[in-house]
Amino acid sequence: MQFSLSSSPHNHVRRDTKQVMQMVCLGCIPGIIAQTYFFGLGTLIQILLAVLTAVLTEALIVSLRGKTISAVINDYSAVLTGVLLGICLPPLAPWWLVVIGSFFSIAIVKQLYGGLGFNMFNPAMTGYVMLLISFPMAMTMWLPVQSLALHPYGFSDAISVIFTGYNLAGYDVNQLREIADGTSQATPLDAVRSGLIAGQTYSETLNASIFGGSNWGLGKGWTWVALAYLLGGLWLLWTKVINWQMPVSTLAGVALTALFLNMLLPDASGGVLFHLLSGAVMFGAFFIVTDPVSGSTTNQGRIIFGALIGFWTVIIRTFGGYPDAIAFAVIIMNIAVPLIDYYTQPRTYGHVQK
Amino acid sequence: MGVSAPNSHLVPDWDSVFAQLNKGQMTDFPGGVHPPQAKALSNTTPIATPNLPDVLYIPIKQHSGVVGTISVSIGDQVKKGQALTFSSHPFSVPVHASTSGTITDIMEHPSAHASGLPETTIVLTPDGKDTWDLLPVIEDYKTASAMVLLERISDAGISGLGGAGFPTYIKTNTQKSVECIIINGIECEPYISSDDRIMREHALQIKQGIDILCHITQAKRVIVAVEDNKPEAYKALAEACGDDERMLMASVPTKYPAGGEKQLIQVLTGCEVPNGGLPIDLGILMYNVGTCFAIADAVLYGKALTQRVVTLTGQALTKPQNVWALLGTPIAHLLEHAGYKPDQQKRQKVIMGGPMMGFTVLNDTVPVVKITNCLLVPAQDELPDIDDEKPCIRCGVCADACPAGLLPQQLYWYSKAKELDKAQDYHIHDCIECGACAYVCPSEIPLVQYYRQTKAAIRQEADDKAKSDKAKERFEARQARLLADKKAREEKHRKAAEARKAAMENKGNDAKDKIAAALARAKAKRAAAAKAAQDNQQDDAN
């Protein structure tokens, strides 16, 4: 009797790439729920549009490259990129913004480099940065917490604004950003940043309405969103989808840099909790920095990679031109990955450490 | 379990190692995986003895090293234990007739190797009598010299039964001082229980083998290491070794591949075999429990190595179990014995060895050889085939699983790109091919396969380079020889020319002399003639 042949090992763990991607998507759910609860249903539509564009773009490019579409789409990596990008966009950003960003992430950042596993940069973050630089106005149209908004919006409003620029009652995004006193409310990062530029001290900027009287710099709604992403991230850690090194070192990098800067320049830089729980730090630490493809692969390297992302995030937030910085920090560190990996090789059995 | 310390260059401090082990403290090795054990499938029944097969295929090379010369011919009657090959080469051990019978053929037969390539095989048709040709028994081995015992271990054809198949007497015949013998009863591969059963059933004879090894090597200490998933085997060996002060039993935490030689040394001693070195550099010799059993068989009972314990397991067998299989038994015979149901498999497949490091065999005539510890016959969904490898996402779970501290994904990239130098920079030769990386890979990349190909390519390149170097050397030597010949020829010609010239010059001088002499003679003649004429004229005038 002839037998069929295969190479060892003959058994495998049952978790494949597809499941890993799906689990990361699932890990985003608490954060997405919090985001929609506080800032409206727009985020869901952004995510849907981003995922749809990402998958279609992936299918298009893959077929142009002459590969089997189903095999590539089935790995859920394009879906994940769409989810991550959609989360990062202002809830009522116009449809073409998310479509351009998502197309760019998949076509340019991922597929032009060779597809899954070959991209040097984080696709979602690079797409986000491209949009931020190209369309700064549209990209900073963040909404107030809906319970404070002068004109809270519903699902059909959201669709209307995203596709036409006006809601069903005829208000545009700028009007939808107004809160009860008729002013528009910025994000915590914007509030501190514009306050500092206007000559206020950091503690004075915390009087902005978004902080609701919190001396710790905890933005209304935003803090809960950050904690929800932390929850999802901890679930990913617990299920061993991600390693602890990158999120922990990122958060530590943010905290230590913020602590140091705050001691050095107490009036001109934010506090530790403000930095940890504002903007995309929590989301980034667990869902962006942990992208294995564009990150460092050695355990020591992962710690350096995450810590420096944390460092750059606070530095750029404090001294840079944009309020949030995690995307820039990730891209900067993506460039450094080959170098980090080269110098952090583990010691091989029986060899003396180089 | 402590964390592994970077003391790769250290030699164990045995007193503290034993103190630690006595407290149950061991070193964890990095990485490792916990695949489903599936040992209970086969380890519950005693080792059985199947009927004699109709035919035995005995490959003449069943160890790593050099093959011997066949010492029988077709038609010869042989007895069980009779050597079929001989060699004076030190890296060779003989193979033996596994039962009595007739040599019916000597041919090329598919090998018990991943390649399945045919190799020289002696075909033995049993006569059914199973008559032994015993070697003289060495009853009191303690009075025998190490040389005599080593010779017996060699003559009995014993090579490591744990997997590598290295001739046991070569390893044992070391010039260095043996501080500690480690007996490897780990058997970390899932499914396999052949060592488990032999430890449970033959602990006393294993102990005899250990005693013989201690006598040969004068080892001061012995550690008997058993994985903690085999409590019965541990107990049996502990009872057998009980009152021997040199011996220490170690119950090693279950983790694959704790039974790898390097990993086990790390777990027990906290030290690492230095790169390019051998365990003996740390004063350690390691033996598999089955090898110890075979040594006692050879020395105390005069039996050459003709059989071994083989686990027959997998859900496509109705009666999974362990058997004493004669070396050379075609696997079809054993599969039948264990109730093989081919329809339980989508694709008929038999793995020789375990699921992590075993290889699939070509067909059912492939024989059991000295290193065959298991035949694994998985049912359809038991160990599903992986058909499509997906792109590497650099997630690094392979690096977390690697017991050798390698970066498997980097090795994979360099293997795929055929960057052989880079692969060597990342220590591809330190890969022990345990399969932990491919086991955990979410992209289901057959990483070990890539590494094997790369290692082969590196070997090929080295061979090619050696060949081309040799050719270059030959060419240059020829050029030099031709040049030397030419120079020698020119020198010869030059000398000949000089000689001619010199001769010519000499000849010239001679000629002048001769002419001068002739002229002188002629002159003298003329003068004499003139004088005579004058005298005549004077005479006439007078």
PDB file of N, CA, C and O in Angstrom, chain A residues 1-13 15-17 116-118 243 292-293 295 297 299 302 337 345 347-351, chain B residues 8 262 266 272-273 275 348-349 355-356 358 360 362-364 386 392-395 400 404 409 413 426-427 430 438-439 442-443 449 452:
ATOM      1  N   MET A   1       0.846  -1.197   0.000  1.00  0.00           N
ATOM      2  CA  MET A   1       0.000   0.000   0.000  1.00  0.00           C
ATOM      3  C   MET A   1       0.890   1.258   0.000  1.00  0.00           C
ATOM      4  O   MET A   1       1.818   1.354   0.794  1.00  0.00           O
ATOM      5  N   GLN A   2       0.590   2.177  -0.903  1.00  0.00           N
ATOM      6  CA  GLN A   2       1.338   3.430  -0.936  1.00  0.00           C
ATOM      7  C   GLN A   2       0.678   4.396   0.046  1.00  0.00           C
ATOM      8  O   GLN A   2      -0.545   4.394   0.203  1.00  0.00           O
ATOM      9  N   PHE A   3       1.479   5.228   0.683  1.00  0.00           N
ATOM     10  CA  PHE A   3       0.936   6.193   1.622  1.00  0.00           C
ATOM     11  C   PHE A   3       1.164   7.613   1.121  1.00  0.00           C
ATOM     12  O   PHE A   3       2.070   7.859   0.324  1.00  0.00           O
ATOM     13  N   SER A   4       0.327   8.535   1.587  1.00  0.00           N
ATOM     14  CA  SER A   4       0.547   9.937   1.218  1.00  0.00           C
ATOM     15  C   SER A   4       1.614  10.518   2.159  1.00  0.00           C
ATOM     16  O   SER A   4       1.821  10.040   3.272  1.00  0.00           O
ATOM     17  N   LEU A   5       2.290  11.537   1.673  1.00  0.00           N
ATOM     18  CA  LEU A   5       3.429  12.075   2.410  1.00  0.00           C
ATOM     19  C   LEU A   5       3.155  13.509   2.852  1.00  0.00           C
ATOM     20  O   LEU A   5       2.468  14.258   2.181  1.00  0.00           O
ATOM     21  N   SER A   6       3.686  13.871   3.996  1.00  0.00           N
ATOM     22  CA  SER A   6       3.630  15.263   4.432  1.00  0.00           C
ATOM     23  C   SER A   6       4.807  15.484   5.369  1.00  0.00           C
ATOM     24  O   SER A   6       5.415  14.527   5.831  1.00  0.00           O
ATOM     25  N   SER A   7       5.125  16.744   5.622  1.00  0.00           N
ATOM     26  CA  SER A   7       6.320  16.987   6.439  1.00  0.00           C
ATOM     27  C   SER A   7       5.931  17.344   7.864  1.00  0.00           C
ATOM     28  O   SER A   7       4.848  17.849   8.109  1.00  0.00           O
ATOM     29  N   SER A   8       6.840  17.080   8.785  1.00  0.00           N
ATOM     30  CA  SER A   8       6.565  17.310  10.201  1.00  0.00           C
ATOM     31  C   SER A   8       6.624  18.807  10.508  1.00  0.00           C
ATOM     32  O   SER A   8       7.283  19.544   9.784  1.00  0.00           O
ATOM     33  N   PRO A   9       6.010  19.304  11.546  1.00  0.00           N
ATOM     34  CA  PRO A   9       5.132  18.571  12.451  1.00  0.00           C
ATOM     35  C   PRO A   9       3.771  18.284  11.815  1.00  0.00           C
ATOM     36  O   PRO A   9       3.340  19.003  10.929  1.00  0.00           O
ATOM     37  N   HIS A  10       3.157  17.219  12.311  1.00  0.00           N
ATOM     38  CA  HIS A  10       1.892  16.804  11.720  1.00  0.00           C
ATOM     39  C   HIS A  10       0.696  17.325  12.495  1.00  0.00           C
ATOM     40  O   HIS A  10      -0.431  17.153  12.083  1.00  0.00           O
ATOM     41  N   ASN A  11       0.949  17.920  13.646  1.00  0.00           N
ATOM     42  CA  ASN A  11      -0.177  18.552  14.353  1.00  0.00           C
ATOM     43  C   ASN A  11       0.069  20.047  14.495  1.00  0.00           C
ATOM     44  O   ASN A  11       1.200  20.522  14.442  1.00  0.00           O
ATOM     45  N   HIS A  12      -0.994  20.783  14.659  1.00  0.00           N
ATOM     46  CA  HIS A  12      -0.933  22.238  14.686  1.00  0.00           C
ATOM     47  C   HIS A  12      -1.928  22.763  15.694  1.00  0.00           C
ATOM     48  O   HIS A  12      -2.964  22.145  15.915  1.00  0.00           O
ATOM     49  N   VAL A  13      -1.632  23.932  16.249  1.00  0.00           N
ATOM     50  CA  VAL A  13      -2.650  24.564  17.082  1.00  0.00           C
ATOM     51  C   VAL A  13      -3.765  25.009  16.159  1.00  0.00           C
ATOM     52  O   VAL A  13      -3.555  25.261  14.978  1.00  0.00           O
ATOM     53  N   ARG A  15      -5.482  27.747  16.123  1.00  0.00           N
ATOM     54  CA  ARG A  15      -5.737  29.171  15.911  1.00  0.00           C
ATOM     55  C   ARG A  15      -4.946  29.661  14.698  1.00  0.00           C
ATOM     56  O   ARG A  15      -3.725  29.644  14.707  1.00  0.00           O
ATOM     57  N   ASP A  16      -5.661  30.084  13.660  1.00  0.00           N
ATOM     58  CA  ASP A  16      -4.971  30.542  12.461  1.00  0.00           C
ATOM     59  C   ASP A  16      -5.089  32.064  12.327  1.00  0.00           C
ATOM     60  O   ASP A  16      -5.708  32.742  13.146  1.00  0.00           O
ATOM     61  N   THR A  17      -4.455  32.577  11.286  1.00  0.00           N
ATOM     62  CA  THR A  17      -4.401  34.019  11.067  1.00  0.00           C
ATOM     63  C   THR A  17      -5.799  34.640  11.065  1.00  0.00           C
ATOM     64  O   THR A  17      -6.036  35.683  11.658  1.00  0.00           O
ATOM     65  N   LEU A 116      -0.445  41.283   2.721  1.00  0.00           N
ATOM     66  CA  LEU A 116      -0.331  40.931   4.139  1.00  0.00           C
ATOM     67  C   LEU A 116       1.053  40.371   4.463  1.00  0.00           C
ATOM     68  O   LEU A 116       1.546  39.490   3.775  1.00  0.00           O
ATOM     69  N   GLY A 117       1.642  40.911   5.501  1.00  0.00           N
ATOM     70  CA  GLY A 117       2.931  40.399   5.943  1.00  0.00           C
ATOM     71  C   GLY A 117       4.118  41.149   5.373  1.00  0.00           C
ATOM     72  O   GLY A 117       5.225  41.012   5.858  1.00  0.00           O
ATOM     73  N   PHE A 118       3.881  41.932   4.330  1.00  0.00           N
ATOM     74  CA  PHE A 118       5.011  42.597   3.676  1.00  0.00           C
ATOM     75  C   PHE A 118       5.016  44.098   3.880  1.00  0.00           C
ATOM     76  O   PHE A 118       5.983  44.756   3.516  1.00  0.00           O
ATOM     77  N   ASN A 243       0.767  39.991  22.748  1.00  0.00           N
ATOM     78  CA  ASN A 243       1.719  39.846  23.849  1.00  0.00           C
ATOM     79  C   ASN A 243       1.659  41.079  24.742  1.00  0.00           C
ATOM     80  O   ASN A 243       1.274  42.151  24.287  1.00  0.00           O
ATOM     81  N   PRO A 292       1.398  42.990  14.306  1.00  0.00           N
ATOM     82  CA  PRO A 292       2.663  42.261  14.249  1.00  0.00           C
ATOM     83  C   PRO A 292       3.466  42.553  12.990  1.00  0.00           C
ATOM     84  O   PRO A 292       4.693  42.577  13.020  1.00  0.00           O
ATOM     85  N   VAL A 293       2.762  42.804  11.885  1.00  0.00           N
ATOM     86  CA  VAL A 293       3.455  42.908  10.598  1.00  0.00           C
ATOM     87  C   VAL A 293       4.450  44.058  10.596  1.00  0.00           C
ATOM     88  O   VAL A 293       5.598  43.908  10.183  1.00  0.00           O
ATOM     89  N   GLY A 295       5.452  45.823  13.248  1.00  0.00           N
ATOM     90  CA  GLY A 295       6.128  46.060  14.513  1.00  0.00           C
ATOM     91  C   GLY A 295       7.366  45.197  14.680  1.00  0.00           C
ATOM     92  O   GLY A 295       7.679  44.362  13.822  1.00  0.00           O
ATOM     93  N   THR A 297       9.711  42.211  16.148  1.00  0.00           N
ATOM     94  CA  THR A 297       9.346  40.806  16.351  1.00  0.00           C
ATOM     95  C   THR A 297      10.057  40.156  17.526  1.00  0.00           C
ATOM     96  O   THR A 297       9.687  39.065  17.939  1.00  0.00           O
ATOM     97  N   ASN A 299      11.214  39.939  21.545  1.00  0.00           N
ATOM     98  CA  ASN A 299      10.577  40.380  22.785  1.00  0.00           C
ATOM     99  C   ASN A 299      11.203  41.661  23.314  1.00  0.00           C
ATOM    100  O   ASN A 299      10.511  42.574  23.723  1.00  0.00           O
ATOM    101  N   ARG A 302      10.202  44.484  21.033  1.00  0.00           N
ATOM    102  CA  ARG A 302       8.826  44.941  21.215  1.00  0.00           C
ATOM    103  C   ARG A 302       8.746  45.970  22.343  1.00  0.00           C
ATOM    104  O   ARG A 302       7.979  46.931  22.276  1.00  0.00           O
ATOM    105  N   VAL A 337      11.998  49.636  12.842  1.00  0.00           N
ATOM    106  CA  VAL A 337      11.858  48.218  13.192  1.00  0.00           C
ATOM    107  C   VAL A 337      13.039  47.333  12.738  1.00  0.00           C
ATOM    108  O   VAL A 337      13.567  46.564  13.534  1.00  0.00           O
ATOM    109  N   GLN A 345      18.332  40.601  18.795  1.00  0.00           N
ATOM    110  CA  GLN A 345      18.184  39.164  18.594  1.00  0.00           C
ATOM    111  C   GLN A 345      18.387  38.438  19.918  1.00  0.00           C
ATOM    112  O   GLN A 345      19.287  38.781  20.675  1.00  0.00           O
ATOM    113  N   ARG A 347      19.510  35.492  22.522  1.00  0.00           N
ATOM    114  CA  ARG A 347      20.700  34.660  22.554  1.00  0.00           C
ATOM    115  C   ARG A 347      20.307  33.231  22.192  1.00  0.00           C
ATOM    116  O   ARG A 347      19.402  32.654  22.765  1.00  0.00           O
ATOM    117  N   THR A 348      20.997  32.697  21.204  1.00  0.00           N
ATOM    118  CA  THR A 348      20.711  31.330  20.786  1.00  0.00           C
ATOM    119  C   THR A 348      21.342  30.350  21.767  1.00  0.00           C
ATOM    120  O   THR A 348      22.402  30.631  22.329  1.00  0.00           O
ATOM    121  N   TYR A 349      20.681  29.201  21.944  1.00  0.00           N
ATOM    122  CA  TYR A 349      21.181  28.149  22.832  1.00  0.00           C
ATOM    123  C   TYR A 349      22.649  27.849  22.538  1.00  0.00           C
ATOM    124  O   TYR A 349      23.025  27.640  21.379  1.00  0.00           O
ATOM    125  N   GLY A 350      23.439  27.829  23.581  1.00  0.00           N
ATOM    126  CA  GLY A 350      24.838  27.438  23.434  1.00  0.00           C
ATOM    127  C   GLY A 350      25.757  28.534  22.934  1.00  0.00           C
ATOM    128  O   GLY A 350      26.954  28.341  22.846  1.00  0.00           O
ATOM    129  N   HIS A 351      25.172  29.685  22.584  1.00  0.00           N
ATOM    130  CA  HIS A 351      26.001  30.798  22.121  1.00  0.00           C
ATOM    131  C   HIS A 351      26.175  31.793  23.261  1.00  0.00           C
ATOM    132  O   HIS A 351      25.329  31.891  24.153  1.00  0.00           O
TER     133      HIS A 351
ATOM    134  N   SER B   8      25.842  29.801  29.147  1.00  0.00           N
ATOM    135  CA  SER B   8      26.135  28.805  28.137  1.00  0.00           C
ATOM    136  C   SER B   8      27.576  28.339  28.211  1.00  0.00           C
ATOM    137  O   SER B   8      27.905  27.267  27.759  1.00  0.00           O
ATOM    138  N   LYS B 262      19.857  18.669  24.348  1.00  0.00           N
ATOM    139  CA  LYS B 262      20.314  19.974  24.826  1.00  0.00           C
ATOM    140  C   LYS B 262      19.339  20.557  25.843  1.00  0.00           C
ATOM    141  O   LYS B 262      19.744  21.142  26.845  1.00  0.00           O
ATOM    142  N   GLN B 266      19.839  21.449  29.865  1.00  0.00           N
ATOM    143  CA  GLN B 266      19.531  22.773  30.395  1.00  0.00           C
ATOM    144  C   GLN B 266      18.566  22.685  31.584  1.00  0.00           C
ATOM    145  O   GLN B 266      18.759  23.355  32.603  1.00  0.00           O
ATOM    146  N   GLU B 272      24.274  25.045  29.364  1.00  0.00           N
ATOM    147  CA  GLU B 272      24.000  24.740  27.963  1.00  0.00           C
ATOM    148  C   GLU B 272      25.221  24.102  27.320  1.00  0.00           C
ATOM    149  O   GLU B 272      26.352  24.467  27.628  1.00  0.00           O
ATOM    150  N   VAL B 273      24.974  23.171  26.433  1.00  0.00           N
ATOM    151  CA  VAL B 273      26.062  22.591  25.645  1.00  0.00           C
ATOM    152  C   VAL B 273      26.600  23.714  24.762  1.00  0.00           C
ATOM    153  O   VAL B 273      25.840  24.321  24.019  1.00  0.00           O
ATOM    154  N   ASN B 275      28.053  26.025  21.864  1.00  0.00           N
ATOM    155  CA  ASN B 275      27.883  25.969  20.422  1.00  0.00           C
ATOM    156  C   ASN B 275      29.021  25.173  19.785  1.00  0.00           C
ATOM    157  O   ASN B 275      30.186  25.438  20.020  1.00  0.00           O
ATOM    158  N   GLN B 348      -4.483   7.819   3.030  1.00  0.00           N
ATOM    159  CA  GLN B 348      -3.753   6.828   3.818  1.00  0.00           C
ATOM    160  C   GLN B 348      -2.371   7.376   4.145  1.00  0.00           C
ATOM    161  O   GLN B 348      -1.621   7.784   3.251  1.00  0.00           O
ATOM    162  N   LYS B 349      -2.069   7.363   5.428  1.00  0.00           N
ATOM    163  CA  LYS B 349      -0.824   7.988   5.859  1.00  0.00           C
ATOM    164  C   LYS B 349      -0.342   7.321   7.139  1.00  0.00           C
ATOM    165  O   LYS B 349      -1.137   7.084   8.056  1.00  0.00           O
ATOM    166  N   PRO B 355       4.073  12.954  16.243  1.00  0.00           N
ATOM    167  CA  PRO B 355       3.451  13.967  15.388  1.00  0.00           C
ATOM    168  C   PRO B 355       4.318  15.207  15.204  1.00  0.00           C
ATOM    169  O   PRO B 355       4.115  15.948  14.253  1.00  0.00           O
ATOM    170  N   MET B 356       5.280  15.433  16.098  1.00  0.00           N
ATOM    171  CA  MET B 356       6.082  16.652  15.990  1.00  0.00           C
ATOM    172  C   MET B 356       7.304  16.471  15.086  1.00  0.00           C
ATOM    173  O   MET B 356       7.650  17.346  14.319  1.00  0.00           O
ATOM    174  N   GLY B 358       8.148  13.167  13.589  1.00  0.00           N
ATOM    175  CA  GLY B 358       8.113  11.958  12.770  1.00  0.00           C
ATOM    176  C   GLY B 358       8.010  12.284  11.288  1.00  0.00           C
ATOM    177  O   GLY B 358       7.748  13.415  10.900  1.00  0.00           O
ATOM    178  N   THR B 360       6.549  10.789   7.343  1.00  0.00           N
ATOM    179  CA  THR B 360       5.605   9.867   6.723  1.00  0.00           C
ATOM    180  C   THR B 360       6.391   8.849   5.906  1.00  0.00           C
ATOM    181  O   THR B 360       7.387   9.187   5.270  1.00  0.00           O
ATOM    182  N   LEU B 362       6.843   5.843   2.894  1.00  0.00           N
ATOM    183  CA  LEU B 362       6.459   5.750   1.492  1.00  0.00           C
ATOM    184  C   LEU B 362       5.359   4.705   1.275  1.00  0.00           C
ATOM    185  O   LEU B 362       4.366   4.952   0.608  1.00  0.00           O
ATOM    186  N   ASN B 363       5.566   3.514   1.849  1.00  0.00           N
ATOM    187  CA  ASN B 363       4.555   2.470   1.673  1.00  0.00           C
ATOM    188  C   ASN B 363       4.635   1.478   2.832  1.00  0.00           C
ATOM    189  O   ASN B 363       5.436   1.665   3.757  1.00  0.00           O
ATOM    190  N   ASP B 364       3.819   0.431   2.775  1.00  0.00           N
ATOM    191  CA  ASP B 364       3.722  -0.433   3.956  1.00  0.00           C
ATOM    192  C   ASP B 364       4.762  -1.554   3.975  1.00  0.00           C
ATOM    193  O   ASP B 364       4.701  -2.422   4.832  1.00  0.00           O
ATOM    194  N   ILE B 386      -2.252  20.113   6.450  1.00  0.00           N
ATOM    195  CA  ILE B 386      -2.284  21.543   6.150  1.00  0.00           C
ATOM    196  C   ILE B 386      -1.902  21.672   4.679  1.00  0.00           C
ATOM    197  O   ILE B 386      -0.833  21.239   4.271  1.00  0.00           O
ATOM    198  N   CYS B 392       3.270  35.012   6.174  1.00  0.00           N
ATOM    199  CA  CYS B 392       3.762  35.242   7.538  1.00  0.00           C
ATOM    200  C   CYS B 392       3.347  36.632   7.961  1.00  0.00           C
ATOM    201  O   CYS B 392       3.539  37.595   7.232  1.00  0.00           O
ATOM    202  N   ILE B 393       2.717  36.751   9.145  1.00  0.00           N
ATOM    203  CA  ILE B 393       2.337  38.077   9.633  1.00  0.00           C
ATOM    204  C   ILE B 393       3.297  38.553  10.721  1.00  0.00           C
ATOM    205  O   ILE B 393       3.012  39.487  11.439  1.00  0.00           O
ATOM    206  N   ARG B 394       4.428  37.889  10.829  1.00  0.00           N
ATOM    207  CA  ARG B 394       5.491  38.293  11.756  1.00  0.00           C
ATOM    208  C   ARG B 394       4.999  38.392  13.195  1.00  0.00           C
ATOM    209  O   ARG B 394       5.481  39.209  13.974  1.00  0.00           O
ATOM    210  N   CYS B 395       4.029  37.566  13.548  1.00  0.00           N
ATOM    211  CA  CYS B 395       3.448  37.686  14.881  1.00  0.00           C
ATOM    212  C   CYS B 395       4.424  37.234  15.955  1.00  0.00           C
ATOM    213  O   CYS B 395       4.288  37.610  17.111  1.00  0.00           O
ATOM    214  N   ASP B 400       8.475  32.773  20.295  1.00  0.00           N
ATOM    215  CA  ASP B 400       8.109  32.477  21.678  1.00  0.00           C
ATOM    216  C   ASP B 400       8.131  30.974  21.942  1.00  0.00           C
ATOM    217  O   ASP B 400       8.280  30.541  23.075  1.00  0.00           O
ATOM    218  N   ALA B 404      15.377  26.880  21.198  1.00  0.00           N
ATOM    219  CA  ALA B 404      16.793  27.143  20.951  1.00  0.00           C
ATOM    220  C   ALA B 404      17.096  28.638  20.937  1.00  0.00           C
ATOM    221  O   ALA B 404      18.217  29.043  20.677  1.00  0.00           O
ATOM    222  N   GLN B 409      10.889  33.263  12.364  1.00  0.00           N
ATOM    223  CA  GLN B 409      10.320  33.988  11.215  1.00  0.00           C
ATOM    224  C   GLN B 409      11.428  34.622  10.389  1.00  0.00           C
ATOM    225  O   GLN B 409      11.309  34.714   9.171  1.00  0.00           O
ATOM    226  N   TRP B 413      12.138  33.944   6.428  1.00  0.00           N
ATOM    227  CA  TRP B 413      12.335  34.948   5.370  1.00  0.00           C
ATOM    228  C   TRP B 413      13.614  34.651   4.595  1.00  0.00           C
ATOM    229  O   TRP B 413      13.638  34.675   3.366  1.00  0.00           O
ATOM    230  N   TYR B 426      21.811  33.937  11.475  1.00  0.00           N
ATOM    231  CA  TYR B 426      20.745  33.765  12.462  1.00  0.00           C
ATOM    232  C   TYR B 426      20.742  32.334  13.002  1.00  0.00           C
ATOM    233  O   TYR B 426      19.733  31.861  13.500  1.00  0.00           O
ATOM    234  N   HIS B 427      21.870  31.645  12.862  1.00  0.00           N
ATOM    235  CA  HIS B 427      22.114  30.352  13.522  1.00  0.00           C
ATOM    236  C   HIS B 427      21.160  29.244  13.094  1.00  0.00           C
ATOM    237  O   HIS B 427      20.646  28.508  13.936  1.00  0.00           O
ATOM    238  N   ASP B 430      21.600  25.822  14.534  1.00  0.00           N
ATOM    239  CA  ASP B 430      21.214  25.507  15.907  1.00  0.00           C
ATOM    240  C   ASP B 430      19.771  25.044  16.000  1.00  0.00           C
ATOM    241  O   ASP B 430      19.295  24.708  17.076  1.00  0.00           O
ATOM    242  N   ALA B 438       6.460  25.561  13.859  1.00  0.00           N
ATOM    243  CA  ALA B 438       5.430  25.270  12.864  1.00  0.00           C
ATOM    244  C   ALA B 438       4.140  24.831  13.544  1.00  0.00           C
ATOM    245  O   ALA B 438       3.050  25.051  13.022  1.00  0.00           O
ATOM    246  N   TYR B 439       4.274  24.239  14.729  1.00  0.00           N
ATOM    247  CA  TYR B 439       3.094  23.812  15.475  1.00  0.00           C
ATOM    248  C   TYR B 439       2.222  25.009  15.851  1.00  0.00           C
ATOM    249  O   TYR B 439       1.003  24.960  15.753  1.00  0.00           O
ATOM    250  N   PRO B 442       0.244  30.582  13.150  1.00  0.00           N
ATOM    251  CA  PRO B 442      -1.152  30.780  12.737  1.00  0.00           C
ATOM    252  C   PRO B 442      -1.312  30.804  11.220  1.00  0.00           C
ATOM    253  O   PRO B 442      -2.408  30.631  10.712  1.00  0.00           O
ATOM    254  N   SER B 443      -0.216  31.050  10.509  1.00  0.00           N
ATOM    255  CA  SER B 443      -0.290  31.044   9.048  1.00  0.00           C
ATOM    256  C   SER B 443      -0.013  29.651   8.494  1.00  0.00           C
ATOM    257  O   SER B 443       0.038  29.469   7.281  1.00  0.00           O
ATOM    258  N   GLN B 449      10.222  22.465   7.285  1.00  0.00           N
ATOM    259  CA  GLN B 449      10.517  22.045   5.926  1.00  0.00           C
ATOM    260  C   GLN B 449      11.432  23.067   5.242  1.00  0.00           C
ATOM    261  O   GLN B 449      12.411  22.712   4.582  1.00  0.00           O
ATOM    262  N   ARG B 452      14.927  22.710   6.665  1.00  0.00           N
ATOM    263  CA  ARG B 452      15.635  21.531   6.158  1.00  0.00           C
ATOM    264  C   ARG B 452      16.190  21.825   4.778  1.00  0.00           C
ATOM    265  O   ARG B 452      17.343  21.504   4.475  1.00  0.00           O
TER     266      ARG B 452
END
